[in-house]
Short mmCIF file of C-alpha atoms in Angstrom, two decimals:
data_model
loop_
_atom_site.label_atom_id
_atom_site.label_comp_id
_atom_site.label_asym_id
_atom_site.label_seq_id
_atom_site.Cartn_x
_atom_site.Cartn_y
_atom_site.Cartn_z
CA MET A 1 -48.04 71.96 22.28
CA LYS A 2 -45.64 73.41 24.83
CA THR A 3 -48.24 75.88 25.90
CA VAL A 4 -50.86 73.21 26.47
CA LEU A 5 -48.51 70.92 28.36
CA LEU A 6 -47.31 73.68 30.63
CA THR A 7 -50.91 74.79 31.36
CA LEU A 8 -51.76 71.18 32.32
CA LEU A 9 -48.70 70.88 34.51
CA LEU A 10 -49.55 74.13 36.29
CA ALA A 11 -53.08 73.02 36.81
CA ALA A 12 -51.90 69.64 38.23
CA THR A 13 -49.54 71.17 40.59
CA GLY A 14 -51.76 73.85 41.92
CA GLU A 15 -53.03 73.42 45.51
CA ASP A 16 -55.36 76.48 45.90
CA ALA A 17 -57.19 78.16 43.08
CA GLY A 18 -56.47 81.45 44.51
CA VAL A 19 -52.72 81.06 44.77
CA PRO A 20 -50.64 82.09 41.69
CA GLN A 21 -48.80 79.26 40.20
CA LYS A 22 -45.00 79.42 40.13
CA VAL A 23 -42.72 78.86 37.11
CA TYR A 24 -38.99 79.09 36.90
CA VAL A 25 -36.72 80.35 34.20
CA GLN A 26 -35.18 77.33 32.41
CA GLY A 27 -33.03 78.95 29.80
CA SER A 28 -29.81 80.87 30.60
CA SER A 29 -32.05 83.92 30.72
CA VAL A 30 -35.42 85.07 29.65
CA ASN A 31 -36.49 88.53 28.42
CA LEU A 32 -39.59 89.68 30.25
CA ARG A 33 -41.45 91.78 27.68
CA LYS A 34 -44.02 94.54 27.95
CA GLU A 35 -46.22 92.92 25.23
CA ALA A 36 -46.59 89.36 23.95
CA ALA A 37 -44.39 89.95 20.94
CA LYS A 38 -40.76 89.16 20.05
CA ASP A 39 -40.00 92.85 19.25
CA ALA A 40 -41.80 94.24 22.33
CA GLU A 41 -39.88 96.40 24.95
CA VAL A 42 -37.73 94.29 27.28
CA LEU A 43 -38.69 95.12 31.01
CA VAL A 44 -35.95 92.93 32.52
CA LYS A 45 -33.77 90.01 31.73
CA ALA A 46 -34.41 87.27 34.24
CA PRO A 47 -31.50 84.73 34.81
CA ILE A 48 -31.87 81.00 34.98
CA GLY A 49 -33.66 79.69 38.13
CA THR A 50 -35.62 82.90 38.72
CA GLU A 51 -38.91 82.21 40.38
CA CYS A 52 -41.93 83.90 38.78
CA ALA A 53 -45.65 83.90 39.49
CA VAL A 54 -48.14 83.20 36.64
CA THR A 55 -50.57 86.09 36.35
CA GLY A 56 -52.43 85.29 33.06
CA THR A 57 -53.38 82.43 30.88
CA ALA A 58 -50.75 81.28 28.42
CA VAL A 59 -51.52 82.33 24.85
CA ALA A 60 -49.62 80.99 21.88
CA GLU A 61 -45.91 81.25 22.66
CA TRP A 62 -46.31 83.61 25.62
CA MET A 63 -47.22 83.59 29.32
CA LYS A 64 -47.94 86.54 31.50
CA VAL A 65 -45.82 86.29 34.75
CA ARG A 66 -44.48 88.42 37.51
CA CYS A 67 -40.75 88.10 38.26
CA GLY A 68 -39.87 90.19 41.30
CA ASP A 69 -41.03 93.70 40.66
CA TYR A 70 -41.70 93.31 37.00
CA GLU A 71 -44.76 91.81 35.28
CA GLY A 72 -44.74 91.04 31.63
CA TYR A 73 -44.72 88.24 29.02
CA ALA A 74 -42.15 85.40 28.94
CA ALA A 75 -41.62 82.87 26.19
CA VAL A 76 -43.31 79.70 27.23
CA ALA A 77 -40.34 77.63 25.85
CA LEU A 78 -37.99 79.22 28.46
CA VAL A 79 -40.02 78.71 31.63
CA GLY A 80 -41.30 75.64 33.39
CA PRO A 81 -43.02 74.40 36.71
CA GLU A 82 -39.78 72.83 38.19
CA LYS A 83 -36.53 74.46 39.36
CA PRO A 84 -33.65 73.63 36.92
CA SER A 85 -31.27 71.09 38.26
CA VAL A 86 -27.45 71.61 38.16
CA GLU A 87 -26.82 67.91 38.13
CA THR A 88 -29.31 67.17 35.39
CA LEU A 89 -27.66 69.93 33.32
CA ARG A 90 -24.15 68.64 34.06
CA ALA A 91 -25.23 65.19 33.00
CA GLU A 92 -26.60 66.60 29.68
CA ALA A 93 -23.35 68.58 29.09
CA LYS A 94 -21.32 65.42 29.48
CA ASN A 95 -23.59 63.16 27.29
CA PRO A 96 -21.71 62.57 23.99
CA MET A 97 -24.96 61.40 22.40
CA LEU A 98 -26.46 64.95 22.47
CA LYS A 99 -25.59 67.60 19.89
CA PRO A 100 -22.69 69.92 20.64
CA GLU A 101 -25.00 72.94 20.75
CA ARG A 102 -27.26 71.17 23.29
CA ARG A 103 -24.34 70.16 25.40
CA GLU A 104 -22.80 73.65 25.51
CA GLU A 105 -26.14 75.28 26.33
CA SER A 106 -26.61 72.77 29.24
CA ALA A 107 -23.08 73.54 30.51
CA LEU A 108 -23.79 77.31 30.30
CA ARG A 109 -27.00 76.98 32.25
CA ALA A 110 -25.36 74.74 34.86
CA ALA A 111 -22.42 77.19 35.23
CA LEU A 112 -24.91 80.10 35.74
CA LEU A 113 -26.77 78.11 38.37
CA ALA A 114 -23.69 77.09 40.34
CA PRO A 115 -20.94 79.80 39.81
CA GLU A 116 -18.91 78.35 42.66
CA ASP A 117 -18.48 74.93 40.87
CA ALA A 118 -14.96 74.88 39.36
CA GLU A 119 -15.66 72.04 36.95
CA LEU A 120 -18.43 73.67 35.02
CA PRO A 121 -16.60 76.69 33.47
CA LYS A 122 -13.86 74.39 32.22
CA LEU A 123 -16.44 71.99 30.74
CA LEU A 124 -18.18 75.02 29.16
CA GLY A 125 -14.91 76.11 27.50
CA GLU A 126 -14.17 72.73 26.13
CA LEU A 127 -17.62 72.41 24.66
CA PHE A 128 -17.50 75.99 23.20
CA PHE A 129 -14.39 75.09 21.17
CA GLU A 130 -15.71 71.62 20.32
CA ARG A 131 -18.83 73.17 18.74
CA ASN A 132 -16.83 75.74 16.96
CA PHE A 133 -14.52 73.19 15.46
CA ARG A 134 -17.57 71.17 14.36
CA LEU A 135 -18.96 74.19 12.63
CA LEU A 136 -15.65 74.71 10.97
CA GLU A 137 -15.43 71.14 9.90
CA GLY A 138 -18.78 71.39 8.15
CA PHE A 139 -18.24 74.79 6.70
CA LYS A 140 -19.56 75.07 3.12
CA GLY A 141 -19.12 78.77 2.47
CA THR A 142 -21.85 81.37 2.48
CA GLY A 143 -20.68 83.67 -0.30
CA ALA A 144 -19.03 86.05 2.19
CA THR A 145 -15.63 87.38 1.41
CA LYS A 146 -12.80 85.08 2.67
CA ARG A 147 -9.89 86.96 4.11
CA THR A 148 -6.37 85.66 3.56
CA PHE A 149 -3.11 86.82 4.87
CA SER A 150 0.29 85.39 5.77
CA THR A 151 3.28 85.94 8.13
CA TYR A 152 6.59 84.25 8.88
CA CYS A 153 6.97 82.32 12.20
CA GLY A 154 10.64 81.76 12.45
CA LEU A 155 11.27 79.36 15.23
CA ARG A 156 7.83 79.78 16.82
CA GLY A 157 5.20 77.07 16.65
CA ALA A 158 1.88 77.58 14.81
CA ASN A 159 -0.11 78.21 18.03
CA VAL A 160 2.32 80.81 19.36
CA CYS A 161 2.61 82.38 15.93
CA ILE A 162 -1.21 82.70 15.46
CA TRP A 163 -1.54 84.08 19.00
CA GLU A 164 1.11 86.82 18.21
CA VAL A 165 -0.67 87.63 14.90
CA ALA A 166 -4.10 88.03 16.62
CA GLY A 167 -2.53 90.23 19.34
CA GLY A 168 -0.54 92.54 17.16
CA PHE A 169 -0.98 96.27 17.72
CA LEU A 170 -3.84 95.65 20.23
CA ARG A 171 -4.49 96.85 23.80
CA ASP A 172 -6.96 95.81 26.52
CA VAL A 173 -7.55 92.34 25.05
CA LYS A 174 -7.13 88.76 26.04
CA ILE A 175 -6.61 86.15 23.32
CA ARG A 176 -7.02 82.31 23.26
CA VAL A 177 -5.99 80.17 20.39
CA GLU A 178 -6.98 76.53 19.76
CA THR A 179 -5.86 74.52 16.77
CA ARG A 180 -6.89 71.12 15.44
CA LYS A 181 -4.80 69.85 12.48
CA ASP A 182 -5.11 72.67 9.89
CA LEU A 183 -8.10 74.37 11.62
CA PHE A 184 -7.90 77.28 14.13
CA ILE A 185 -10.23 78.97 16.53
CA ILE A 186 -9.24 82.39 17.94
CA ALA A 187 -11.31 83.99 20.71
CA VAL A 188 -10.55 87.68 21.45
CA LYS A 189 -11.93 89.41 24.50
CA ASP A 190 -12.13 93.18 24.60
CA PRO A 191 -13.87 95.19 27.41
CA GLU A 192 -17.40 94.66 25.94
CA ASN A 193 -17.41 91.66 23.53
CA VAL A 194 -15.82 88.28 22.60
CA THR A 195 -14.99 88.00 18.95
CA VAL A 196 -14.43 84.54 17.48
CA TYR A 197 -12.58 83.69 14.22
CA ARG A 198 -12.80 80.32 12.57
CA GLY A 199 -10.45 79.42 9.77
CA LYS A 200 -7.74 77.31 8.29
CA HIS A 201 -3.95 77.64 8.47
CA GLN A 202 -0.89 76.17 6.68
CA LEU A 203 2.63 76.38 7.99
CA ASP A 204 5.52 75.72 5.53
CA PRO A 205 8.18 74.06 7.61
CA GLU A 206 11.00 75.19 5.31
CA THR A 207 10.21 78.89 4.82
CA THR A 208 8.19 79.09 8.14
CA LYS A 209 5.52 80.97 6.22
CA LEU A 210 2.15 80.77 7.83
CA LYS A 211 -0.87 81.28 5.61
CA MET A 212 -4.23 81.91 7.27
CA ASP A 213 -7.76 81.90 5.81
CA VAL A 214 -10.39 83.51 8.01
CA LEU A 215 -13.61 81.76 6.90
CA GLU A 216 -16.10 82.97 9.60
CA ARG A 217 -16.21 85.61 12.25
CA ASN A 218 -18.93 86.35 14.90
CA SER A 219 -19.13 88.05 18.23
CA PHE A 220 -21.18 88.11 21.44
CA PRO A 221 -21.38 90.25 24.56
CA SER A 222 -18.81 89.48 27.14
CA THR A 223 -20.25 87.99 30.38
CA PRO A 224 -18.53 86.78 33.66
CA VAL A 225 -19.38 83.14 33.03
CA MET A 226 -18.09 83.02 29.42
CA ASP A 227 -15.07 85.07 30.36
CA LYS A 228 -14.21 82.42 33.14
CA ALA A 229 -14.89 79.56 30.69
CA LEU A 230 -12.68 80.93 27.81
CA PHE A 231 -10.02 83.12 29.52
CA ALA A 232 -9.45 81.67 32.93
CA GLY A 233 -5.62 81.99 33.45
CA VAL A 234 -5.19 83.96 30.23
CA GLU A 235 -3.20 87.19 30.72
CA GLY A 236 -4.01 90.34 28.72
CA VAL A 237 -1.78 91.19 25.82
CA ASP A 238 1.08 93.48 26.88
CA ALA A 239 0.24 96.94 25.64
CA ARG A 240 2.72 99.35 24.03
CA LYS A 241 1.97 103.05 23.43
CA GLU A 242 1.54 102.42 19.71
CA ASP A 243 -1.12 99.73 20.30
CA ILE A 244 -4.75 100.61 19.67
CA PRO A 245 -8.21 99.39 20.96
CA PHE A 246 -9.87 96.44 19.31
CA GLY A 247 -12.13 97.55 16.36
CA ARG A 248 -10.22 100.70 15.47
CA PHE A 249 -9.17 101.19 11.84
CA VAL A 250 -11.16 98.20 10.64
CA LEU A 251 -12.03 98.68 6.94
CA ASP A 252 -15.30 97.91 5.24
CA ASP A 253 -15.66 95.19 2.51
CA ALA A 254 -15.45 97.85 -0.31
CA SER A 255 -12.06 98.96 0.97
CA HIS A 256 -10.79 95.40 1.33
CA ALA A 257 -11.79 94.75 -2.31
CA ILE A 258 -9.76 97.74 -3.42
CA LEU A 259 -6.62 96.83 -1.48
CA SER A 260 -7.01 93.12 -2.34
CA GLY A 261 -7.15 93.95 -6.02
CA ILE A 262 -3.66 95.42 -6.34
CA PRO A 263 -0.30 93.66 -5.82
CA SER A 264 0.69 93.54 -2.23
CA ALA A 265 4.40 94.30 -2.67
CA TRP A 266 6.08 97.01 -4.82
CA ALA A 267 9.93 97.65 -5.12
CA LEU A 268 11.30 101.18 -4.98
CA LEU A 269 12.83 102.54 -8.17
CA ARG A 270 15.38 105.25 -8.71
CA PRO A 271 17.19 106.74 -11.69
CA GLY A 272 20.41 104.81 -12.37
CA ARG A 273 23.11 104.92 -15.04
CA GLN A 274 22.20 106.68 -18.30
CA GLY A 275 18.92 107.69 -16.73
CA LEU A 276 17.50 104.20 -16.61
CA LEU A 277 15.50 103.17 -13.65
CA SER A 278 17.11 100.72 -11.20
CA MET A 279 16.08 99.04 -8.04
CA PRO A 280 17.83 99.94 -4.85
CA PHE A 281 18.74 96.80 -2.95
CA ASN A 282 18.91 96.22 0.81
CA ASP A 283 21.98 94.12 0.98
CA CYS A 284 21.61 93.54 4.68
CA LEU A 285 18.17 91.94 4.26
CA LYS A 286 18.74 90.68 0.77
CA THR A 287 15.58 92.32 -0.50
CA PRO A 288 14.63 95.41 -2.39
CA TYR A 289 13.20 98.38 -0.60
CA LEU A 290 9.45 97.70 -0.55
CA LEU A 291 6.15 99.39 -0.40
CA GLU A 292 3.67 96.89 1.02
CA PHE A 293 -0.07 96.71 1.73
CA VAL A 294 -0.64 94.29 4.53
CA PRO A 295 -3.99 93.02 5.96
CA ASP A 296 -4.41 91.47 9.40
CA ILE A 297 -6.91 89.05 10.91
CA HIS A 298 -9.05 91.76 12.40
CA GLY A 299 -9.80 93.51 9.11
CA ARG A 300 -7.22 96.26 9.39
CA TRP A 301 -4.63 97.16 6.77
CA MET A 302 -1.11 98.56 7.10
CA MET A 303 0.97 100.37 4.55
CA LEU A 304 4.65 99.83 5.01
CA ARG A 305 7.06 102.07 3.01
CA GLU A 306 10.83 101.80 2.75
CA LYS A 307 12.42 104.88 1.36
CA GLY A 308 15.96 103.48 1.35
CA ALA A 309 18.55 103.60 4.02
CA GLU A 310 16.29 106.05 6.01
CA GLY A 311 14.33 103.07 7.29
CA ARG A 312 10.70 102.08 7.16
CA GLU A 313 7.50 104.00 7.86
CA THR A 314 4.39 102.25 9.13
CA PHE A 315 0.90 103.60 8.51
CA TRP A 316 -2.66 102.39 9.20
CA VAL A 317 -4.88 102.76 6.26
CA THR A 318 -7.96 104.50 7.74
CA SER A 319 -9.83 104.82 4.43
CA VAL A 320 -9.22 104.21 0.80
CA SER A 321 -11.08 105.11 -2.43
CA ARG A 322 -10.36 104.55 -6.13
CA ARG A 323 -10.83 106.96 -8.93
CA ASP A 324 -9.71 105.61 -12.31
CA ASN A 325 -6.17 104.49 -11.72
CA GLU A 326 -5.59 106.50 -8.52
CA LEU A 327 -5.98 105.29 -4.92
CA GLU A 328 -6.69 108.03 -2.37
CA LEU A 329 -5.29 106.90 0.90
CA SER A 330 -6.13 108.32 4.30
CA LEU A 331 -3.36 107.10 6.68
CA GLU A 332 -2.42 107.25 10.35
CA HIS A 333 1.21 106.97 11.49
CA ALA A 334 1.42 103.80 13.59
CA TYR A 335 3.90 105.40 15.94
CA GLY A 336 2.11 108.63 16.82
CA LYS A 337 3.00 111.17 14.20
CA GLY A 338 -0.64 111.81 13.33
CA PRO A 339 -2.72 111.53 10.13
CA THR A 340 -1.65 112.16 6.49
CA ARG A 341 -3.00 111.63 2.99
CA MET A 342 -1.32 110.15 -0.05
CA VAL A 343 -2.19 109.33 -3.60
CA PHE A 344 -0.98 106.17 -5.20
CA LYS A 345 -1.07 106.36 -8.91
CA LEU A 346 -1.48 102.76 -10.32
CA PRO A 347 0.12 101.62 -13.61
CA GLU A 348 -1.98 101.98 -16.70
CA GLY A 349 -2.62 99.13 -19.13
CA ARG A 350 0.38 96.70 -19.28
CA LYS A 351 2.76 99.02 -17.43
CA ASP A 352 4.18 98.07 -14.08
CA ILE A 353 5.32 101.34 -12.54
CA GLY A 354 3.18 103.25 -10.04
CA TYR A 355 3.83 106.46 -8.10
CA LEU A 356 3.17 107.13 -4.41
CA ASN A 357 3.28 110.86 -4.40
CA ASP A 358 6.61 111.39 -6.28
CA MET A 359 8.23 108.02 -5.59
CA ALA A 360 8.26 105.29 -8.20
CA TYR A 361 7.60 101.66 -7.40
CA THR A 362 7.12 98.46 -9.52
CA PHE A 363 5.28 95.24 -8.74
CA LYS A 364 7.68 93.33 -10.94
CA LEU A 365 10.30 92.69 -8.38
CA HIS A 366 12.87 91.10 -10.67
CA ARG A 367 12.63 93.19 -13.78
CA TYR A 368 15.02 96.02 -13.12
CA ALA A 369 18.76 96.17 -12.46
CA GLU A 370 19.69 96.03 -8.84
CA GLN A 371 21.50 98.99 -7.32
CA HIS A 372 23.52 97.52 -4.42
CA ASP A 373 25.01 99.12 -1.29
CA ASN A 374 27.53 97.21 0.80
CA CYS A 375 25.83 96.11 4.05
CA LYS A 376 27.38 97.80 7.01
CA GLU A 377 27.19 96.68 10.62
CA GLY A 378 23.97 98.03 12.19
CA GLY A 379 22.17 98.35 8.80
CA PRO A 380 22.59 99.58 5.27
#
């Protein structure tokens, strides 16, 4: 139907039979393809408002056109005989009766047509987050793995805490966080893409523990108009030498399943009186010395190991595999000491003690006698 209507409109507006009819790109862009097929080679991506000359009869969903120096096939749905109007598109973007997707697309097209208009990028950003919150409110689950993790916020509010969680150990990124009741949207811009996380959070006001469930994740190529809409006035995350590029050390779903399937915290054990195992206790922090496996929002995992008063070691898990009751861990020191490998032998049957190399740990944090050292100023 669109093909027939467009053909009639072009015929009605033509003045001379020998003059090629003009059409204009109506979508935010259109791919001009070598052949009339969705998987055909893209000759050029023509932006909204581009004037093209019709060089062939429209067939099915395609029309042969020349845009500048390129001639090929454009989708009929994305071209039309009239120039797109900024004001018409602005009105559509502001119309609350239209669907959020339609309003956001109209705002994007208007912003592309009038990059000097300061109102349009702001409107586009607002509609982007509105659409994402609507998607989150209607989330039913798709069978994909939900990723859950937690942190402690202290005196920080939820927004600041989520922002710091999203920016931890990252360089060359910008981050924007929006929350609505128990929902959150996080947009992360790296040099090439924007990655969006949608999920739910719960902050315990007494313990300040923040639990986050990432329900959906998607990404799209970074463009000037979307960068302006989402990150205008947002400063990049301050980088430290131990920070890494976005996307590095992200584990696959099989690795997530392995690490999620074991206890996340293990207490160090050492021989005590009469040869019985006891649990050394950090009297300064009021906790045992722990071995922890900690995920983050980006799909990375850290292994944190306390060996006693010597302090804590921090590793990125770069790969993990399981053979029987042994985890083979490939690790990277988070503070520049290079790669290493360790084997974590898990407890068998109903036992609770595992061994990381030659050090014993238990996931039953209250079973063993505590071995206390007096807390000294500056640490244990």
